[in-house]
CSV table of C-alpha atoms and ligand atoms in Angstrom, one decimal:
chain,number,residue,atom,x,y,z
K,1,MET,CA,23.5,-91.5,-8.6
K,2,ARG,CA,22.0,-90.1,-5.6
K,3,SER,CA,18.5,-89.0,-5.9
K,4,SER,CA,17.9,-85.2,-5.6
K,5,PRO,CA,17.5,-84.2,-1.9
K,6,PHE,CA,15.4,-81.2,-2.6
K,7,LYS,CA,13.2,-80.2,-5.6
K,8,LYS,CA,13.9,-76.6,-5.5
K,9,VAL,CA,16.4,-74.3,-3.7
K,10,LEU,CA,16.2,-70.4,-3.3
K,11,VAL,CA,19.5,-68.7,-3.5
K,12,ALA,CA,19.1,-65.8,-1.0
K,13,ASN,CA,22.2,-64.0,-2.2
K,14,ARG,CA,23.9,-62.3,-5.2
K,15,GLY,CA,27.3,-62.2,-7.0
K,16,GLU,CA,29.8,-65.0,-7.2
K,17,ILE,CA,28.5,-66.9,-4.2
K,18,ALA,CA,25.0,-67.0,-5.7
K,19,LEU,CA,26.4,-68.6,-8.8
K,20,ARG,CA,28.5,-70.9,-6.8
K,21,VAL,CA,25.4,-72.2,-5.0
K,22,ILE,CA,23.6,-72.5,-8.4
K,23,CYS,CA,26.5,-74.5,-9.8
K,24,ALA,CA,26.1,-77.0,-6.8
K,25,CYS,CA,22.4,-77.3,-7.3
K,26,LYS,CA,22.7,-78.0,-11.0
K,27,GLU,CA,25.1,-80.8,-10.3
K,28,LEU,CA,22.6,-82.3,-7.7
K,29,GLY,CA,19.8,-82.1,-10.2
K,30,ILE,CA,18.1,-79.3,-8.0
K,31,ARG,CA,16.0,-76.4,-9.6
K,32,THR,CA,17.1,-73.0,-8.4
K,33,VAL,CA,15.4,-69.8,-7.7
K,34,ALA,CA,17.4,-66.5,-7.8
K,35,VAL,CA,16.2,-63.4,-5.9
K,36,TYR,CA,17.5,-60.1,-7.2
K,37,SER,CA,17.4,-56.3,-6.6
K,38,GLU,CA,16.7,-53.8,-9.2
K,39,ALA,CA,20.4,-53.2,-9.6
K,40,ASP,CA,21.0,-56.8,-10.4
K,41,ARG,CA,18.4,-57.4,-13.1
K,42,TYR,CA,21.3,-58.4,-15.4
K,43,SER,CA,23.4,-60.3,-13.1
K,44,LEU,CA,24.6,-63.7,-13.9
K,45,HIS,CA,22.9,-65.4,-10.9
K,46,VAL,CA,19.6,-64.2,-12.5
K,47,ARG,CA,20.5,-65.6,-15.9
K,48,PHE,CA,21.7,-69.0,-14.7
K,49,ALA,CA,18.9,-69.8,-12.1
K,50,ASP,CA,15.8,-71.6,-13.4
K,51,GLU,CA,13.5,-68.8,-12.1
K,52,ALA,CA,14.1,-65.3,-10.8
K,53,ILE,CA,12.2,-62.9,-8.7
K,54,CYS,CA,12.9,-59.2,-8.0
K,55,ILE,CA,12.5,-58.6,-4.4
K,56,GLY,CA,13.1,-54.8,-4.2
K,57,PRO,CA,15.4,-51.9,-4.8
K,58,ALA,CA,19.1,-51.8,-4.9
K,59,LYS,CA,19.7,-50.9,-1.3
K,60,SER,CA,20.2,-54.2,0.6
K,61,THR,CA,18.0,-53.3,3.6
K,62,ARG,CA,15.1,-53.3,1.0
K,63,SER,CA,16.0,-56.3,-0.9
K,64,TYR,CA,18.6,-59.0,0.1
K,65,LEU,CA,18.2,-58.1,3.8
K,66,ASP,CA,14.3,-57.8,3.6
K,67,ILE,CA,13.2,-61.0,5.5
K,68,PRO,CA,9.4,-60.8,4.2
K,69,ALA,CA,10.6,-60.3,0.6
K,70,VAL,CA,12.8,-63.2,0.6
K,71,ILE,CA,10.4,-65.5,2.4
K,72,SER,CA,7.6,-64.5,-0.1
K,73,ALA,CA,9.8,-65.3,-3.1
K,74,ALA,CA,10.4,-68.7,-1.6
K,75,GLU,CA,6.6,-69.3,-1.0
K,76,ILE,CA,5.5,-67.9,-4.4
K,77,THR,CA,8.1,-70.3,-6.1
K,78,ASP,CA,7.3,-73.3,-3.9
K,79,ALA,CA,11.0,-73.6,-2.9
K,80,ASP,CA,11.6,-76.3,-0.4
K,81,ALA,CA,15.0,-75.0,0.9
K,82,LEU,CA,17.0,-71.8,0.9
K,83,HIS,CA,20.8,-71.2,0.8
K,84,PRO,CA,21.8,-67.8,2.5
K,85,GLY,CA,25.4,-67.8,1.1
K,86,TYR,CA,27.6,-65.5,3.2
K,87,GLY,CA,26.9,-61.9,4.6
K,88,PHE,CA,23.2,-60.7,4.2
K,89,LEU,CA,20.9,-62.9,6.3
K,90,SER,CA,23.4,-65.8,6.5
K,91,GLU,CA,23.9,-65.6,10.3
K,92,ASN,CA,20.5,-64.1,11.3
K,93,ALA,CA,18.9,-66.6,13.6
K,94,ARG,CA,15.5,-64.9,13.4
K,95,PHE,CA,15.6,-65.4,9.7
K,96,ALA,CA,16.6,-69.2,10.0
K,97,ASP,CA,13.6,-69.4,12.5
K,98,VAL,CA,11.2,-67.7,9.9
K,99,CYS,CA,12.4,-70.1,7.3
K,100,GLU,CA,11.8,-73.1,9.4
K,101,VAL,CA,8.3,-72.0,10.6
K,102,SER,CA,7.4,-71.3,7.0
K,103,GLY,CA,8.4,-74.8,5.9
K,104,ILE,CA,11.4,-73.8,4.0
K,105,ARG,CA,14.7,-75.7,5.1
K,106,PHE,CA,17.4,-73.2,6.0
K,107,ILE,CA,20.7,-74.6,4.6
K,108,GLY,CA,22.9,-74.0,7.7
K,109,PRO,CA,23.0,-74.6,11.4
K,110,SER,CA,19.9,-74.6,13.5
K,111,PRO,CA,18.5,-71.1,14.6
K,112,GLU,CA,19.6,-71.8,18.2
K,113,VAL,CA,23.2,-72.6,17.3
K,114,ILE,CA,23.4,-69.5,15.0
K,115,ARG,CA,22.1,-67.5,18.0
K,116,LEU,CA,24.7,-68.9,20.4
K,117,MET,CA,27.6,-68.4,18.0
K,118,GLY,CA,26.4,-64.8,17.5
K,119,VAL,CA,26.8,-64.0,21.2
K,120,LYS,CA,30.6,-63.9,21.2
K,121,GLU,CA,31.2,-64.4,24.9
K,122,ARG,CA,28.7,-67.3,25.1
K,123,ALA,CA,30.5,-68.9,22.1
K,124,ARG,CA,33.7,-68.4,24.0
K,125,ALA,CA,32.3,-70.0,27.1
K,126,ALA,CA,30.9,-72.9,25.2
K,127,MET,CA,34.1,-73.7,23.4
K,128,LYS,CA,36.1,-73.4,26.7
K,129,ALA,CA,33.8,-75.9,28.3
K,130,ALA,CA,34.4,-78.3,25.6
K,131,GLY,CA,38.2,-78.1,26.0
K,132,VAL,CA,39.1,-75.6,23.2
K,133,PRO,CA,41.9,-73.3,24.3
K,134,ILE,CA,40.8,-69.7,24.7
K,135,LEU,CA,42.7,-66.4,25.6
K,136,PRO,CA,42.6,-65.4,29.2
K,137,GLY,CA,39.8,-63.0,29.7
K,138,SER,CA,36.5,-62.3,31.5
K,139,ASP,CA,34.0,-65.1,32.1
K,140,GLY,CA,31.3,-63.4,30.2
K,141,VAL,CA,29.9,-59.9,29.9
K,142,LEU,CA,31.3,-57.2,32.0
K,143,GLU,CA,28.8,-54.9,33.7
K,144,THR,CA,30.9,-52.2,35.2
K,145,CYS,CA,34.3,-50.6,34.6
K,146,ASP,CA,35.3,-51.8,38.2
K,147,GLU,CA,34.6,-55.5,37.1
K,148,ALA,CA,36.7,-54.8,34.0
K,149,LEU,CA,39.6,-53.5,36.2
K,150,GLU,CA,39.4,-56.5,38.4
K,151,VAL,CA,39.7,-58.9,35.5
K,152,ALA,CA,42.5,-56.8,34.0
K,153,GLU,CA,44.4,-57.0,37.2
K,154,ARG,CA,44.3,-60.7,37.0
K,155,ILE,CA,45.3,-61.1,33.4
K,156,GLY,CA,47.5,-58.0,32.7
K,157,TYR,CA,47.9,-55.4,29.9
K,158,PRO,CA,47.5,-54.9,27.1
K,159,LEU,CA,44.1,-56.3,26.6
K,160,ILE,CA,41.2,-55.9,24.2
K,161,ILE,CA,37.5,-55.1,24.8
K,162,LYS,CA,35.2,-56.7,22.3
K,163,ALA,CA,31.5,-56.4,21.8
K,164,SER,CA,29.5,-59.4,22.6
K,165,ALA,CA,27.3,-58.8,19.3
K,166,GLY,CA,30.5,-57.9,17.3
K,167,GLY,CA,32.7,-60.1,15.2
K,168,GLY,CA,34.9,-59.8,12.2
K,169,GLY,CA,36.9,-57.0,14.0
K,170,ARG,CA,33.8,-54.6,14.5
K,171,GLY,CA,33.6,-53.1,18.0
K,172,MET,CA,37.0,-53.6,19.4
K,173,ARG,CA,39.1,-51.4,21.7
K,174,ILE,CA,42.6,-52.0,23.0
K,175,VAL,CA,43.5,-51.1,26.6
K,176,ASN,CA,47.2,-50.5,27.5
K,177,GLY,CA,46.8,-49.7,31.2
K,178,ALA,CA,44.4,-49.3,34.0
K,179,ALA,CA,44.4,-45.5,33.3
K,180,ASP,CA,42.8,-46.1,29.8
K,181,MET,CA,40.3,-48.3,31.2
K,182,PRO,CA,37.5,-46.0,32.2
K,183,ALA,CA,37.3,-44.1,28.9
K,184,GLN,CA,37.8,-47.2,26.7
K,185,PHE,CA,35.3,-49.2,28.6
K,186,ALA,CA,32.6,-46.5,28.4
K,187,GLN,CA,33.3,-46.0,24.5
K,188,ALA,CA,33.2,-49.7,23.8
K,189,ARG,CA,29.8,-50.1,25.3
K,190,GLN,CA,28.6,-46.9,23.6
K,191,GLU,CA,29.9,-48.1,20.3
K,192,ALA,CA,28.5,-51.6,20.7
K,193,GLN,CA,25.1,-50.1,21.7
K,194,ALA,CA,25.2,-47.8,18.5
K,195,ALA,CA,26.3,-50.6,16.1
K,196,PHE,CA,24.7,-53.6,17.4
K,197,GLY,CA,21.8,-52.3,19.7
K,198,CYS,CA,23.5,-54.1,22.5
K,199,PRO,CA,26.0,-52.6,25.0
K,200,ASP,CA,27.5,-55.9,26.3
K,201,VAL,CA,31.3,-56.2,26.1
K,202,TYR,CA,33.9,-58.8,27.3
K,203,LEU,CA,37.7,-58.7,27.8
K,204,GLU,CA,40.6,-60.8,26.2
K,205,LYS,CA,44.3,-60.6,26.6
K,206,TYR,CA,45.6,-58.7,23.5
K,207,ILE,CA,47.9,-60.4,21.1
K,208,GLN,CA,50.0,-57.8,19.4
K,209,ALA,CA,51.1,-59.5,16.1
K,210,PRO,CA,48.8,-62.5,15.8
K,211,ARG,CA,48.2,-64.7,12.7
K,212,HIS,CA,44.6,-65.7,11.8
K,213,ILE,CA,44.0,-69.4,11.4
K,214,GLU,CA,40.6,-70.9,10.9
K,215,PHE,CA,39.4,-74.5,10.8
K,216,GLN,CA,36.6,-75.7,8.5
K,217,VAL,CA,34.2,-78.2,10.0
K,218,LEU,CA,31.2,-80.2,8.6
K,219,ALA,CA,28.7,-81.8,10.8
K,220,ASP,CA,25.6,-83.8,10.1
K,221,GLY,CA,22.5,-84.0,12.2
K,222,GLN,CA,23.4,-87.4,13.6
K,223,GLY,CA,26.4,-86.4,15.5
K,224,HIS,CA,29.1,-86.9,13.0
K,225,VAL,CA,31.8,-84.4,12.6
K,226,GLU,CA,34.6,-83.9,10.2
K,227,VAL,CA,37.4,-81.2,10.5
K,228,LEU,CA,38.7,-80.3,7.2
K,229,GLY,CA,42.0,-78.7,8.0
K,230,GLU,CA,42.8,-75.0,8.3
K,231,ARG,CA,43.0,-71.8,6.3
K,232,GLU,CA,45.7,-69.2,6.8
K,233,CYS,CA,43.9,-65.8,6.6
K,234,THR,CA,46.4,-63.4,8.2
K,235,ILE,CA,46.8,-61.2,5.1
K,236,GLN,CA,43.9,-58.6,5.8
K,237,ARG,CA,43.4,-55.0,5.5
K,238,ARG,CA,40.8,-53.2,7.7
K,239,HIS,CA,39.6,-56.7,8.7
K,240,GLN,CA,39.0,-57.5,4.9
K,241,LYS,CA,40.9,-60.7,4.0
K,242,LEU,CA,43.1,-60.3,0.9
K,243,ILE,CA,44.8,-63.8,0.7
K,244,GLU,CA,43.9,-67.2,2.2
K,245,GLU,CA,45.7,-70.4,1.9
K,246,SER,CA,45.5,-74.0,3.0
K,247,PRO,CA,47.4,-75.5,4.5
K,248,SER,CA,48.9,-72.8,6.7
K,249,PRO,CA,52.6,-72.4,6.3
K,250,SER,CA,52.9,-71.7,10.1
K,251,LEU,CA,50.9,-74.5,11.8
K,252,ARG,CA,52.9,-77.3,13.3
K,253,PRO,CA,51.4,-80.6,12.2
K,254,GLU,CA,51.2,-81.8,15.9
K,255,LEU,CA,49.0,-78.8,16.8
K,256,ARG,CA,46.7,-79.2,13.7
K,257,SER,CA,45.9,-82.8,14.8
K,258,ARG,CA,45.4,-81.9,18.4
K,259,VAL,CA,43.1,-78.9,17.6
K,260,SER,CA,41.3,-81.0,15.1
K,261,ALA,CA,40.5,-83.7,17.5
K,262,THR,CA,39.4,-81.3,20.1
K,263,LEU,CA,37.2,-79.4,17.7
K,264,ARG,CA,35.5,-82.6,16.5
K,265,GLU,CA,34.2,-83.0,20.1
K,266,ALA,CA,33.5,-79.4,20.7
K,267,VAL,CA,31.3,-79.2,17.6
K,268,LYS,CA,29.4,-82.2,18.8
K,269,ALA,CA,29.1,-80.8,22.3
K,270,VAL,CA,27.4,-77.4,21.0
K,271,GLY,CA,25.1,-79.3,18.6
K,272,TYR,CA,26.6,-77.4,15.6
K,273,THR,CA,25.4,-78.8,12.3
K,274,ASN,CA,26.2,-78.2,8.6
K,275,ALA,CA,29.4,-76.2,7.5
K,276,GLY,CA,31.2,-73.7,9.9
K,277,THR,CA,34.4,-72.1,10.5
K,278,VAL,CA,36.1,-71.9,13.8
K,279,GLU,CA,38.5,-68.8,14.1
K,280,PHE,CA,41.7,-68.9,16.1
K,281,LEU,CA,44.5,-66.4,16.8
K,282,MET,CA,48.1,-67.7,16.7
K,283,ASP,CA,50.4,-66.0,19.1
K,284,GLU,CA,54.1,-65.4,18.8
K,285,ALA,CA,54.8,-68.8,20.5
K,286,GLY,CA,52.9,-70.5,17.7
K,287,ASP,CA,50.0,-71.5,19.9
K,288,LEU,CA,46.3,-71.4,18.9
K,289,TYR,CA,43.5,-69.6,20.8
K,290,PHE,CA,39.8,-69.8,19.8
K,291,ILE,CA,38.3,-66.3,19.0
K,292,GLU,CA,35.0,-66.9,17.2
K,293,VAL,CA,32.7,-69.2,15.0
K,294,ASN,CA,31.4,-68.2,11.8
K,295,ALA,CA,28.1,-70.2,11.2
K,296,ARG,CA,28.2,-70.0,7.4
K,297,ILE,CA,30.0,-70.9,4.2
K,298,GLN,CA,32.8,-68.5,4.0
K,299,VAL,CA,34.3,-66.6,1.1
K,300,GLU,CA,37.5,-68.5,1.2
K,301,HIS,CA,35.9,-72.0,1.2
K,302,PRO,CA,37.5,-72.9,-2.1
K,303,VAL,CA,41.0,-73.3,-0.9
K,304,THR,CA,39.6,-76.0,1.4
K,305,GLU,CA,37.8,-77.6,-1.7
K,306,MET,CA,41.1,-77.5,-3.7
K,307,VAL,CA,43.1,-79.5,-1.0
K,308,THR,CA,40.3,-82.0,-0.1
K,309,GLY,CA,38.6,-82.4,-3.4
K,310,LEU,CA,35.3,-82.0,-1.7
K,311,ASP,CA,32.4,-79.7,-2.8
K,312,LEU,CA,31.5,-77.7,0.4
K,313,VAL,CA,28.3,-76.3,-1.0
K,314,LYS,CA,27.0,-79.5,-2.1
K,315,ALA,CA,27.9,-81.0,1.2
K,316,GLN,CA,25.8,-78.2,2.9
K,317,ILE,CA,22.9,-79.0,0.8
K,318,LEU,CA,23.1,-82.7,1.4
K,319,ILE,CA,23.5,-82.3,5.1
K,320,ALA,CA,20.6,-79.9,5.3
K,321,ALA,CA,18.5,-82.6,3.5
K,322,GLY,CA,19.3,-85.1,6.2
K,323,CYS,CA,22.1,-87.0,4.4
K,324,PRO,CA,24.5,-88.6,6.8
K,325,LEU,CA,28.1,-87.2,6.7
K,326,SER,CA,29.3,-90.8,5.7
K,327,GLU,CA,27.3,-90.5,2.6
K,328,VAL,CA,28.2,-86.9,1.9
K,329,LEU,CA,32.0,-87.7,2.1
K,330,ASP,CA,31.9,-91.0,0.4
K,331,GLY,CA,35.1,-92.3,2.1
K,332,PRO,CA,37.9,-91.0,4.3
K,333,VAL,CA,39.0,-87.3,3.7
K,334,THR,CA,42.3,-86.9,2.3
K,335,PHE,CA,44.4,-83.8,1.9
K,336,SER,CA,46.7,-83.2,-1.0
K,337,GLY,CA,48.9,-80.2,-2.2
K,338,HIS,CA,48.6,-76.5,-1.4
K,339,SER,CA,45.9,-73.9,-2.5
K,340,ILE,CA,46.0,-70.0,-2.4
K,341,GLU,CA,43.2,-67.5,-2.9
K,342,CYS,CA,43.6,-63.9,-4.0
K,343,ARG,CA,40.5,-61.7,-3.7
K,344,ILE,CA,40.1,-59.4,-6.7
K,345,ASN,CA,38.2,-56.3,-5.4
K,346,ALA,CA,36.9,-53.3,-7.2
K,347,GLU,CA,39.1,-50.7,-5.4
K,348,HIS,CA,41.3,-47.8,-6.0
K,349,PRO,CA,44.9,-48.8,-5.7
K,350,GLU,CA,46.1,-45.9,-3.6
K,351,THR,CA,43.1,-45.0,-1.4
K,352,PHE,CA,41.6,-48.6,-1.3
K,353,ALA,CA,38.1,-46.8,-1.8
K,354,PRO,CA,35.6,-48.9,-3.7
K,355,SER,CA,35.8,-48.5,-7.5
K,356,PRO,CA,32.4,-49.5,-8.8
K,357,GLY,CA,31.6,-49.2,-12.5
K,358,ARG,CA,31.2,-51.0,-15.8
K,359,ILE,CA,33.7,-53.7,-16.8
K,360,THR,CA,34.8,-53.0,-20.4
K,361,ALA,CA,37.3,-55.7,-20.9
K,362,LEU,CA,38.1,-59.0,-19.1
K,363,ASN,CA,40.6,-61.9,-19.3
K,364,LEU,CA,40.1,-64.6,-16.8
K,365,PRO,CA,43.2,-66.7,-16.4
K,366,GLY,CA,42.7,-70.4,-16.6
K,367,GLY,CA,44.8,-73.6,-17.3
K,368,ILE,CA,45.9,-76.3,-14.9
K,369,GLY,CA,45.5,-75.6,-11.2
K,370,VAL,CA,43.6,-72.3,-11.7
K,371,ARG,CA,40.1,-71.7,-10.6
K,372,VAL,CA,38.1,-68.4,-10.8
K,373,ASP,CA,34.9,-67.9,-9.0
K,374,THR,CA,33.2,-64.7,-10.3
K,375,ALA,CA,30.1,-63.2,-11.6
K,376,ALA,CA,31.7,-60.7,-13.6
K,377,TYR,CA,31.4,-60.2,-17.4
K,378,VAL,CA,32.2,-57.8,-20.2
K,379,ASP,CA,29.8,-54.8,-20.0
K,380,GLY,CA,28.6,-56.0,-16.5
K,381,VAL,CA,28.5,-53.5,-13.7
K,382,ILE,CA,30.1,-53.6,-10.3
K,383,SER,CA,27.5,-51.8,-8.3
K,384,PRO,CA,28.3,-49.3,-5.5
K,385,PHE,CA,25.4,-50.8,-3.3
K,386,TYR,CA,27.2,-54.1,-2.5
K,387,ASP,CA,30.7,-55.2,-1.5
K,388,SER,CA,33.5,-54.9,-4.0
K,389,LEU,CA,34.5,-58.5,-4.5
K,390,VAL,CA,34.9,-59.0,-8.3
K,391,ALA,CA,36.4,-62.4,-8.4
K,392,LYS,CA,38.3,-64.9,-6.3
K,393,LEU,CA,41.4,-66.3,-8.1
K,394,VAL,CA,42.3,-69.7,-6.7
K,395,THR,CA,45.3,-71.8,-7.5
K,396,LYS,CA,46.5,-75.2,-6.5
K,397,GLY,CA,49.8,-76.8,-6.7
K,398,ARG,CA,51.6,-79.9,-5.3
K,399,ASP,CA,53.3,-77.8,-2.9
K,400,ARG,CA,53.2,-74.1,-1.7
K,401,LEU,CA,55.8,-73.0,-4.3
K,402,GLU,CA,53.8,-74.4,-7.2
K,403,ALA,CA,50.7,-72.7,-6.0
K,404,VAL,CA,52.6,-69.4,-5.6
K,405,ARG,CA,54.1,-69.6,-9.2
K,406,ARG,CA,50.6,-70.4,-10.5
K,407,MET,CA,49.2,-67.5,-8.7
K,408,GLN,CA,51.9,-65.2,-10.1
K,409,ARG,CA,51.4,-66.2,-13.6
K,410,ALA,CA,47.5,-66.2,-13.2
K,411,LEU,CA,47.7,-62.6,-11.8
K,412,GLU,CA,49.9,-61.6,-14.8
K,413,MET,CA,47.2,-62.9,-17.1
K,414,PHE,CA,44.2,-61.4,-15.2
K,415,VAL,CA,42.9,-58.5,-17.0
K,416,VAL,CA,40.1,-56.2,-15.8
K,417,GLU,CA,39.4,-52.8,-17.6
K,418,GLY,CA,36.9,-50.1,-16.9
K,419,ILE,CA,37.4,-50.3,-13.0
K,420,HIS,CA,40.3,-50.2,-10.7
K,421,THR,CA,41.1,-53.6,-9.0
K,422,SER,CA,43.4,-55.1,-6.3
K,423,ILE,CA,45.2,-57.1,-9.0
K,424,PRO,CA,48.5,-54.7,-8.9
K,425,LEU,CA,48.5,-54.9,-4.9
K,426,GLN,CA,48.1,-58.8,-5.2
K,427,ARG,CA,51.0,-58.9,-7.7
K,428,ARG,CA,53.2,-56.9,-5.3
K,429,ILE,CA,52.2,-59.2,-2.3
K,430,LEU,CA,53.0,-62.3,-4.4
K,431,ALA,CA,56.5,-61.0,-5.1
K,432,ASP,CA,57.2,-60.1,-1.3
K,433,PRO,CA,60.0,-62.1,0.2
K,434,ASP,CA,58.1,-62.4,3.6
K,435,PHE,CA,55.1,-63.7,1.8
K,436,LEU,CA,57.1,-66.1,-0.1
K,437,SER,CA,58.8,-67.4,3.0
K,438,GLY,CA,55.5,-67.8,4.8
K,439,ASP,CA,56.8,-65.5,7.5
K,440,PHE,CA,54.1,-62.8,8.3
K,441,ASP,CA,51.6,-61.7,10.8
K,442,THR,CA,48.6,-59.1,10.7
K,443,ASN,CA,51.0,-56.3,10.5
K,444,PHE,CA,52.3,-57.5,7.0
K,445,ILE,CA,49.9,-55.3,4.9
K,446,LYS,CA,51.1,-52.0,6.5
K,447,ARG,CA,54.0,-52.1,4.1
K,448,PHE,CA,51.7,-51.9,1.1
K,449,GLY,CA,50.7,-48.4,0.6
K,450,PRO,CA,50.2,-45.6,3.1
K,451,ALA,CA,46.5,-46.3,4.1
K,452,ALA,CA,47.0,-50.0,4.0
K,453,GLY,CA,47.3,-50.9,7.6
K,454,GLY,CA,44.1,-49.7,9.1
K,455,ASN,CA,43.1,-51.3,12.2
K,456,ALA,CA,39.6,-51.1,13.6
K,457,ALA,CA,41.0,-52.0,17.0
K,458,ARG,CA,42.1,-48.4,17.6
K,459,SER,CA,43.6,-47.6,20.9
M,501,MV4,C1,42.1,-60.0,18.6
M,501,MV4,C2,43.3,-59.5,18.2
M,501,MV4,C3,44.4,-59.3,19.4
M,501,MV4,N1,44.1,-59.9,20.5
M,501,MV4,N2,41.9,-60.5,19.8
M,501,MV4,C4,40.2,-59.0,14.4
M,501,MV4,C5,39.1,-59.8,13.6
M,501,MV4,C6,38.4,-60.5,14.8
M,501,MV4,N3,37.7,-61.6,14.3
M,501,MV4,C7,39.4,-60.7,15.8
M,501,MV4,N4,40.5,-59.7,15.5
M,501,MV4,C8,41.5,-59.5,16.5
M,501,MV4,N5,41.3,-60.1,17.6
M,501,MV4,C9,42.9,-60.5,20.7
M,501,MV4,N6,42.6,-61.0,21.9
M,501,MV4,C10,43.6,-58.8,17.1
M,501,MV4,C11,42.7,-59.0,16.1
M,501,MV4,C12,43.0,-58.4,14.8
M,501,MV4,C13,43.3,-59.2,13.6
M,501,MV4,C14,43.0,-60.6,13.7
M,501,MV4,C15,43.3,-61.4,12.5
M,501,MV4,C16,43.7,-60.8,11.5
M,501,MV4,C17,43.8,-59.4,11.4
M,501,MV4,C18,43.6,-58.7,12.5
M,501,MV4,C19,43.7,-57.2,12.4
M,501,MV4,C20,43.6,-56.5,13.4
M,501,MV4,C21,43.2,-57.0,14.7
C-alpha cells in the first residue's frame, strides 16, 4: 500500500462533496478537518471528519467564503493540504494563492492557471493557440460597440455577448442583428460590471440548439495528461444541470479521439494540473467547439468514475502531493459501460423554487449498479442558505439502456418526505421518448412544466 501523501486535509466545503472528499481521505489514510457554519452543526461532514471547526454564521460570505476564517481553521488544526470541493472558493485564484503562501497545499490547479481559466476570453485564446476548435468570435475583449459591430459584420448574426468574468451561463446576451447591438452591448457591459466587478465582454457566434459536452482531464505536475472521456450535460434548466451521462449518446467515436488527442496537448501547453473539465458546445452538425474550462472537481464527476473505475478525488489528492500520473492511474485507463446521474434537488415541482426544510422520511435506493452521493439523513435539514442539491443518484449499466432501466427503478424506489424534490420531474424525463433515444438539445427541458425552459441568455 502507498504511504499517505498528506497527514491531514482540511475540507473547505459542505454537503455531499465534503463527505465525498472525506471518503477519499479515509481510504488514503489521511486525517480530515471539517469546517462548518452555524447552520451545519449537525451535518454529516462534521460527524465523519476527524476534527471539525465552526467558521462562522450560516451566510456563506461569512463562513464557507470567508478566506481568513478558512485559512485560520487550517492553521489551528495544522492541516497540510486543503480540498475546496466545487463552488464556494474552489475557483478563487486569490484563495489558492493565500493557501500556498500559508504553507497549505491547495488541491487543484496552480493559482496562475485558475486565474487564466477564469478570464474566459483569455482561456479561449489559449485553447485556440493550442489547436482546440473555438467558435468564430472576437479576438479578446471588445472595448467599444463599433468594435463589436465590426466583428459581427465578419461572423454574422445571431451572436452572443459573454462576460469575460462570467461562466456557467451568467452574463450572456444574444444579438440578432446590428440594430440590437448598441443596447445589448451597453447592457452586457453594465451587467458584467454589476455582477463581476469587471465590464469586459467578448463575442461568439450563437448556436441556437446546442448540446453541452465536457471532457474530464487529469494532469500531474510532470507534464503527463490523461483525458478521461466526456460527459453529456445537455439536460439543464436555468443553467443548472439535471442529468449527466457518460459516454455521450451523440458524440462520434472519431471526434472523441480527435478532441481527446488535441486536449492532451492543450492541457500541457497551458500548464494545467490536477483535475479539470473542458466544456464544449456541439452544433447541429455534430461538431464540437470549446467554450470554457472549469478548474475544479465537478458535481457530475461520478459518471466518469463509474465508466473508468477511477476515484477522481483520490487522484486529485495524490497529484497535489506530487505523485506522478502513472502511479495515480496504475495502468492504462479503460472505459466500460454507460453511466447516468440524476440530480435530486430540494425544489417545488411546479415553480422549481427551492424547497428547504426537514427530511422526515428517506429511502435511498441501492443494489447492483446504483450509487447515491448524499449528505441527507432523516431529521436532517436542507438549509435555505445553500444550494438545493439533496443527492446525486448515479447508475451504471453495460450499455445505455441498462443504465436507464436502473435509473428508472432507482427513481421509483427513491423516497424523500418533508420537502419537495425533483424526483417526480426526473421520473418524467426518464420516461421521455427523446431522452430514451438520446436525441435532445438544450431546449429539451422546455417541455417539462411552464417555467422549465428559462434561459439566462435573454435577447
Ligand atoms: C453559448 C450558447 C450558444 N452559443 N454560446 C450556457 C452555459 C455556458 N457555459 C455557455 N452557455 C451557452 N453558451 C454560444 N456561442 C448557448 C449556451 C446555453 C447553454 C449551453 C449548454 C447547455 C444549456 C444552455 C442553455 C442556454 C444557453
